[in-house]
XYZ file of N, CA and C in Angstrom:
549
model
N -38.517 6.904 -34.602
C -38.709 7.945 -33.622
C -39.163 7.361 -32.291
N -40.039 6.351 -32.322
C -40.531 5.748 -31.087
C -39.401 5.052 -30.330
N -38.458 4.476 -31.034
C -37.338 3.790 -30.390
C -36.500 4.788 -29.594
N -36.286 5.971 -30.161
C -35.499 7.016 -29.476
C -36.239 7.500 -28.229
N -37.554 7.684 -28.338
C -38.341 8.128 -27.193
C -38.332 7.079 -26.083
N -38.379 5.806 -26.464
C -38.341 4.717 -25.496
C -37.001 4.700 -24.757
N -35.912 4.924 -25.459
C -34.576 4.962 -24.844
C -34.485 6.121 -23.867
N -34.991 7.290 -24.255
C -34.968 8.465 -23.379
C -35.813 8.214 -22.141
N -36.984 7.608 -22.315
C -37.853 7.309 -21.187
C -37.185 6.328 -20.222
N -36.551 5.287 -20.740
C -35.846 4.302 -19.901
C -34.697 4.966 -19.144
N -33.956 5.839 -19.800
C -32.847 6.538 -19.148
C -33.363 7.433 -18.027
N -34.485 8.105 -18.253
C -35.063 8.981 -17.234
C -35.531 8.168 -16.028
N -36.180 7.039 -16.258
C -36.641 6.180 -15.164
C -35.452 5.640 -14.382
N -34.422 5.201 -15.075
C -33.219 4.680 -14.411
C -32.569 5.762 -13.556
N -32.527 6.989 -14.061
C -31.946 8.099 -13.300
C -32.736 8.378 -12.031
N -34.053 8.398 -12.132
C -34.911 8.646 -10.970
C -34.727 7.535 -9.934
N -34.684 6.293 -10.395
C -34.474 5.174 -9.471
C -33.109 5.258 -8.792
N -32.083 5.585 -9.527
C -30.742 5.703 -8.974
C -30.685 6.794 -7.909
N -31.241 7.935 -8.190
C -31.273 9.036 -7.216
C -32.062 8.616 -5.983
N -33.178 7.927 -6.187
C -33.994 7.450 -5.068
C -33.224 6.488 -4.184
N -32.492 5.538 -4.782
C -31.701 4.588 -4.004
C -30.587 5.292 -3.232
N -29.959 6.261 -3.851
C -28.888 7.005 -3.176
C -29.454 7.745 -1.973
N -30.555 8.456 -2.172
C -31.167 9.200 -1.071
C -31.689 8.266 0.007
N -32.290 7.157 -0.370
C -32.801 6.193 0.585
C -31.661 5.595 1.398
N -30.532 5.291 0.746
C -29.376 4.721 1.434
C -28.797 5.672 2.457
N -28.809 6.969 2.176
C -28.281 7.954 3.124
C -29.188 8.120 4.328
N -30.485 7.925 4.150
C -31.403 8.151 5.260
C -31.714 6.878 6.027
N -31.431 5.714 5.455
C -31.747 4.457 6.125
C -30.788 4.226 7.276
N -31.328 3.722 8.367
C -30.522 3.426 9.544
C -30.764 1.977 9.904
N -29.691 1.191 9.905
C -29.828 -0.224 10.224
C -29.768 -0.419 11.729
N -30.781 -1.051 12.316
C -30.737 -1.283 13.756
C -29.717 -2.363 14.085
N -29.054 -2.178 15.241
C -28.168 -3.225 15.709
C -28.957 -4.128 16.656
N -28.296 -5.069 17.302
C -28.991 -6.024 18.162
C -29.687 -5.373 19.348
N -29.242 -4.200 19.754
C -29.838 -3.543 20.906
C -31.042 -2.688 20.527
N -31.335 -2.597 19.255
C -32.448 -1.774 18.806
C -32.026 -0.362 18.457
N -30.769 -0.003 18.715
C -30.267 1.323 18.363
C -29.960 1.377 16.883
N -29.935 2.556 16.343
C -29.508 2.728 14.960
C -28.056 3.149 14.962
N -27.333 2.758 13.938
C -25.903 3.064 13.840
C -25.683 4.363 13.085
N -26.189 5.454 13.622
C -26.040 6.737 12.943
C -25.017 7.631 13.625
N -24.261 7.097 14.615
C -23.221 7.806 15.337
C -23.730 9.032 16.073
N -25.013 9.111 16.301
C -25.578 10.218 17.052
C -26.257 9.733 18.308
N -26.058 8.444 18.662
C -26.729 7.898 19.824
C -25.937 8.106 21.111
N -24.775 8.708 21.026
C -23.966 8.984 22.195
C -23.229 7.774 22.717
N -23.403 6.627 22.109
C -22.751 5.409 22.559
C -21.564 5.112 21.646
N -20.498 5.872 21.800
C -19.364 5.766 20.897
C -18.578 4.476 21.082
N -18.662 3.844 22.265
C -17.925 2.604 22.480
C -18.444 1.486 21.600
N -19.733 1.439 21.353
C -20.329 0.323 20.644
C -20.498 0.541 19.153
N -20.322 1.760 18.676
C -20.605 1.981 17.267
C -19.383 1.783 16.373
N -18.213 1.434 16.912
C -17.051 1.090 16.107
C -16.369 2.256 15.434
N -16.784 3.441 15.717
C -16.216 4.616 15.061
C -15.088 5.185 15.899
N -13.956 5.470 15.270
C -12.850 6.130 15.957
C -12.562 7.443 15.262
N -12.237 8.429 16.039
C -11.956 9.748 15.489
C -10.749 9.670 14.547
N -10.777 10.396 13.437
C -9.641 10.415 12.519
C -8.351 10.880 13.182
N -8.444 11.602 14.280
C -7.246 12.076 14.967
C -6.415 10.929 15.514
N -6.991 9.734 15.619
C -6.263 8.575 16.125
C -5.464 7.868 15.031
N -5.478 8.405 13.834
C -4.819 7.776 12.700
C -3.876 8.757 12.022
N -2.923 8.205 11.292
C -2.041 9.029 10.474
C -1.887 8.382 9.103
N -1.551 9.188 8.130
C -1.367 8.700 6.770
C 0.113 8.481 6.497
N 0.411 7.400 5.803
C 1.767 7.118 5.351
C 1.745 6.954 3.836
N 2.778 7.439 3.197
C 2.902 7.265 1.758
C 3.809 6.065 1.503
N 3.253 5.060 0.855
C 4.037 3.903 0.441
C 3.858 3.731 -1.063
N 4.695 2.920 -1.640
C 4.642 2.713 -3.087
C 4.072 1.340 -3.400
N 3.242 1.311 -4.423
C 2.616 0.071 -4.860
C 2.840 -0.097 -6.359
N 2.537 -1.274 -6.838
C 2.716 -1.575 -8.258
C 1.415 -1.309 -9.005
N 1.515 -0.541 -10.087
C 0.421 -0.415 -11.030
C 0.628 -1.570 -12.012
N -0.173 -2.612 -11.880
C 0.024 -3.822 -12.688
C -0.301 -3.614 -14.160
N -1.032 -2.565 -14.492
C -1.331 -2.281 -15.902
C -0.119 -1.709 -16.614
N 0.599 -0.811 -15.942
C 1.743 -0.149 -16.568
C 3.085 -0.666 -16.067
N 3.071 -1.544 -15.064
C 4.292 -2.031 -14.407
C 5.156 -0.872 -13.931
N 4.514 0.054 -13.245
C 5.221 1.199 -12.675
C 4.998 1.236 -11.174
N 5.940 1.833 -10.499
C 5.881 2.041 -9.057
C 5.154 3.360 -8.818
N 4.045 3.305 -8.063
C 3.240 4.505 -7.838
C 3.008 4.735 -6.354
N 3.028 5.992 -5.931
C 2.755 6.272 -4.513
C 1.283 6.042 -4.187
N 1.047 5.577 -2.981
C -0.320 5.454 -2.476
C -0.295 5.787 -0.989
N -1.450 5.975 -0.420
C -1.544 6.366 0.979
C -2.216 5.247 1.763
N -1.621 4.902 2.895
C -2.267 3.975 3.816
C -2.540 4.728 5.113
N -3.553 4.312 5.826
C -3.920 4.943 7.091
C -3.636 3.941 8.199
N -2.869 4.388 9.188
C -2.497 3.503 10.297
C -2.809 4.180 11.625
N -3.121 3.399 12.644
C -3.320 3.989 13.969
C -2.052 4.713 14.418
N -2.219 5.839 15.100
C -1.064 6.637 15.521
C -0.139 5.892 16.460
N -0.644 4.925 17.202
C 0.212 4.199 18.131
C 0.982 3.050 17.470
N 0.862 2.905 16.149
C 1.587 1.874 15.418
C 3.069 2.228 15.352
N 3.918 1.256 15.603
C 5.356 1.458 15.472
C 5.687 1.337 13.982
N 5.971 2.479 13.373
C 6.280 2.507 11.941
C 7.791 2.438 11.804
N 8.270 1.233 11.568
C 9.703 1.025 11.383
C 9.921 0.298 10.062
N 11.158 -0.081 9.806
C 11.504 -0.733 8.543
C 10.726 -2.035 8.339
N 10.499 -2.795 9.403
C 9.752 -4.045 9.292
C 8.296 -3.796 8.912
N 7.686 -2.808 9.536
C 6.294 -2.481 9.245
C 6.137 -1.997 7.803
N 7.033 -1.133 7.361
C 6.947 -0.591 5.998
C 7.074 -1.703 4.966
N 8.069 -2.569 5.114
C 8.250 -3.659 4.143
C 7.023 -4.567 4.141
N 6.502 -4.890 5.319
C 5.314 -5.745 5.418
C 4.137 -5.122 4.667
N 3.920 -3.814 4.848
C 2.811 -3.145 4.182
C 3.002 -3.091 2.663
N 4.217 -2.860 2.217
C 4.476 -2.779 0.774
C 4.251 -4.131 0.112
N 4.845 -5.186 0.665
C 4.718 -6.494 -0.005
C 3.321 -7.087 0.147
N 2.546 -6.598 1.112
C 1.157 -7.067 1.244
C 0.331 -6.683 0.031
N 0.747 -5.647 -0.683
C 0.023 -5.201 -1.878
C 0.511 -5.857 -3.159
N 1.549 -6.686 -3.070
C 2.046 -7.396 -4.242
C 1.205 -8.650 -4.483
N 0.991 -8.983 -5.737
C 0.317 -10.236 -6.074
C 1.279 -11.411 -5.914
N 2.563 -11.143 -6.099
C 3.593 -12.172 -6.025
C 3.946 -12.464 -4.565
N 4.410 -13.669 -4.312
C 4.843 -14.039 -2.963
C 6.276 -13.586 -2.760
N 6.474 -12.784 -1.721
C 7.802 -12.292 -1.371
C 8.113 -12.812 0.033
N 9.195 -13.564 0.145
C 9.620 -14.092 1.436
C 10.848 -13.326 1.901
N 10.741 -12.753 3.101
C 11.821 -11.955 3.671
C 12.653 -12.821 4.608
N 13.966 -12.797 4.418
C 14.893 -13.496 5.299
C 15.183 -12.640 6.530
N 15.497 -11.353 6.314
C 15.751 -10.439 7.431
C 15.674 -8.997 6.955
N 15.455 -8.105 7.922
C 15.478 -6.663 7.671
C 16.288 -6.052 8.800
N 17.347 -5.350 8.435
C 18.244 -4.784 9.438
C 18.427 -3.295 9.177
N 18.242 -2.501 10.235
C 18.512 -1.067 10.160
C 19.753 -0.795 11.001
N 20.727 -0.120 10.389
C 21.964 0.167 11.108
C 22.668 1.352 10.458
N 23.015 2.343 11.254
C 23.816 3.484 10.809
C 23.285 4.143 9.534
N 21.998 4.444 9.485
C 21.430 5.146 8.338
C 21.170 4.276 7.125
N 21.296 2.968 7.289
C 21.024 2.059 6.174
C 19.955 1.057 6.577
N 19.237 0.580 5.584
C 18.317 -0.537 5.789
C 18.703 -1.604 4.783
N 18.893 -2.819 5.295
C 19.225 -3.958 4.447
C 18.066 -4.938 4.490
N 17.524 -5.231 3.313
C 16.437 -6.199 3.185
C 17.017 -7.417 2.490
N 16.949 -8.548 3.178
C 17.457 -9.801 2.621
C 16.270 -10.705 2.307
N 16.197 -11.165 1.067
C 15.110 -12.028 0.613
C 15.510 -13.492 0.724
N 14.531 -14.353 0.824
C 14.768 -15.791 0.808
C 15.104 -16.193 -0.627
N 16.094 -17.046 -0.772
C 16.516 -17.513 -2.097
C 15.339 -18.204 -2.798
N 15.147 -17.894 -4.071
C 14.066 -18.479 -4.862
C 12.753 -17.724 -4.757
N 12.738 -16.633 -3.995
C 11.529 -15.832 -3.796
C 11.569 -14.597 -4.687
N 10.379 -14.088 -5.009
C 10.310 -12.796 -5.684
C 10.867 -11.757 -4.721
N 11.465 -10.723 -5.203
C 11.602 -10.262 -6.581
C 12.792 -10.854 -7.337
N 13.615 -11.673 -6.670
C 14.819 -12.199 -7.321
C 14.538 -13.412 -8.195
N 13.337 -13.962 -8.132
C 13.005 -15.159 -8.908
C 11.513 -15.176 -9.226
N 11.158 -15.905 -10.252
C 9.761 -16.166 -10.616
C 8.958 -14.931 -11.025
N 9.630 -13.878 -11.467
C 8.953 -12.691 -11.993
C 9.695 -12.225 -13.245
N 9.091 -11.310 -13.983
C 9.758 -10.760 -15.166
C 10.842 -9.770 -14.735
N 11.704 -9.396 -15.657
C 12.758 -8.429 -15.337
C 12.155 -7.078 -14.964
N 11.085 -6.683 -15.646
C 10.430 -5.414 -15.320
C 9.801 -5.476 -13.933
N 9.194 -6.607 -13.598
C 8.561 -6.760 -12.287
C 9.611 -6.758 -11.178
N 10.742 -7.368 -11.418
C 11.809 -7.354 -10.412
C 12.185 -5.919 -10.050
N 12.408 -5.103 -11.054
C 12.820 -3.713 -10.825
C 11.738 -2.913 -10.108
N 10.485 -3.072 -10.516
C 9.417 -2.279 -9.903
C 9.165 -2.725 -8.460
N 9.309 -4.002 -8.169
C 9.145 -4.480 -6.794
C 10.238 -3.902 -5.896
N 11.477 -3.924 -6.368
C 12.574 -3.362 -5.583
C 12.395 -1.856 -5.404
N 11.953 -1.174 -6.455
C 11.696 0.270 -6.358
C 10.646 0.581 -5.291
N 9.539 -0.155 -5.297
C 8.470 0.093 -4.318
C 8.986 -0.064 -2.891
N 9.746 -1.112 -2.646
C 10.280 -1.337 -1.299
C 11.268 -0.236 -0.940
N 12.197 0.055 -1.835
C 13.233 1.050 -1.550
C 12.652 2.445 -1.341
N 11.783 2.900 -2.219
C 11.207 4.241 -2.094
C 10.375 4.368 -0.817
N 9.622 3.320 -0.487
C 8.803 3.357 0.721
C 9.670 3.450 1.973
N 10.768 2.723 1.997
C 11.683 2.794 3.139
C 12.341 4.172 3.231
N 12.803 4.696 2.119
C 13.456 6.001 2.127
C 12.504 7.094 2.610
N 11.237 6.994 2.240
C 10.254 8.020 2.612
C 9.786 7.916 4.064
N 9.841 6.737 4.663
C 9.190 6.536 5.955
C 10.088 6.156 7.123
N 11.301 5.748 6.872
C 12.185 5.336 7.968
C 13.123 6.497 8.283
N 12.979 7.026 9.494
C 13.797 8.166 9.904
C 15.288 7.849 9.825
N 16.040 8.760 9.215
C 17.486 8.626 9.131
C 17.973 7.674 8.054
N 17.062 7.087 7.290
C 17.457 6.121 6.261
C 18.069 6.857 5.068
N 19.329 6.506 4.750
C 20.026 7.154 3.638
C 20.393 6.189 2.519
N 20.431 4.895 2.833
C 20.784 3.894 1.818
C 19.962 2.638 2.021
N 19.633 1.989 0.896
C 18.916 0.717 0.924
C 19.780 -0.330 0.234
N 19.984 -1.438 0.930
C 20.712 -2.584 0.385
C 19.745 -3.745 0.243
N 19.889 -4.499 -0.841
C 19.123 -5.731 -1.018
C 20.110 -6.886 -1.086
N 19.709 -7.980 -0.454
C 20.545 -9.178 -0.447
C 19.657 -10.411 -0.571
N 20.318 -11.533 -0.836
C 19.644 -12.826 -0.858
C 20.268 -13.668 0.247
N 19.494 -13.913 1.295
C 19.969 -14.682 2.448
C 21.354 -14.219 2.886
N 21.507 -12.920 3.047
C 22.711 -12.217 3.477
C 23.904 -12.393 2.530
N 23.643 -12.802 1.305
C 24.674 -12.844 0.258
C 24.341 -11.719 -0.727
N 25.261 -11.362 -1.614
C 24.954 -10.309 -2.593
C 23.670 -10.620 -3.366
N 22.929 -9.561 -3.701
C 21.674 -9.722 -4.430
C 21.976 -10.079 -5.882
N 21.510 -11.242 -6.299
C 21.601 -11.657 -7.691
C 20.202 -12.077 -8.106
N 19.584 -11.224 -8.900
C 18.223 -11.487 -9.325
C 18.170 -11.894 -10.778
N 17.024 -11.671 -11.366
C 16.795 -12.037 -12.755
C 17.586 -11.130 -13.687
N 17.525 -9.838 -13.418
C 18.202 -8.860 -14.266
C 19.088 -7.916 -13.465
N 18.925 -7.907 -12.161
C 19.664 -6.965 -11.312
C 20.636 -7.738 -10.433
N 21.876 -7.281 -10.431
C 22.907 -7.859 -9.578
C 23.565 -6.720 -8.818
N 23.652 -6.878 -7.502
C 24.266 -5.857 -6.653
C 25.394 -6.490 -5.848
N 26.476 -5.750 -5.695
C 27.546 -6.217 -4.826
C 27.093 -6.197 -3.382
N 27.818 -6.886 -2.516
C 27.434 -6.985 -1.111
C 27.308 -5.612 -0.462
N 28.225 -4.711 -0.759
C 28.208 -3.365 -0.190
C 27.755 -2.311 -1.195
N 26.982 -2.725 -2.192
C 26.477 -1.801 -3.212
C 25.024 -1.443 -2.910
N 24.753 -0.170 -2.593
C 23.371 0.193 -2.293
C 22.507 0.176 -3.556
N 21.251 -0.210 -3.376
C 20.293 -0.148 -4.474
C 19.897 1.296 -4.722
N 19.755 2.037 -3.626
C 19.391 3.450 -3.708
C 20.062 4.172 -2.553
N 20.424 5.417 -2.807
C 21.104 6.221 -1.786
C 20.645 7.660 -1.886
N 20.505 8.306 -0.736
C 20.152 9.731 -0.745
C 21.383 10.609 -0.876
N 22.551 10.012 -0.866
C 23.808 10.738 -1.007
C 24.032 11.026 -2.489
N 23.800 12.272 -2.903
C 23.878 12.617 -4.327
C 25.300 12.664 -4.860
N 26.307 12.669 -3.978
C 27.690 12.707 -4.451
C 28.196 11.305 -4.802
N 27.488 10.270 -4.330
C 27.911 8.900 -4.594
C 27.529 8.498 -6.001
N 28.425 7.854 -6.692
C 28.163 7.398 -8.058
C 27.863 5.931 -8.066
């Protein structure tokens, strides 16, 4: 019986300490070099590093869930003055990959985006067949969702047809297309 009471007492003390630290952290104000506190109420918005959320926008890009090897949507926040084009989207998507992906070129033309990878680079090499597919899916879905007018995504290897570990595409064969009549 005493062991159970001791466990309950320890849990109660830990809870009180945790609540105290949380409350203390919310009320504590760290002084900066000028002696001001960084509580965003000092009227000095230039020096406190805070920017209004109105200066940012959210973009939906796809990332890899490494536990399930699935392509999942996620949200990134970018400054509104950022040029969100095919190059920016691909850069943001592959930045979240653990694997090294080397891009040869990215070309947008007539409603299509063509991403050409460097030969010997992921996703066409040095990954599993499942990883190859999920990496291509993340790039393709992110481009389709964020690049205005994008209707087809092509993947290539140094401007030659894409030949990967498990996926092979003809030179003029889209990886994904928004045209539902195309087979």
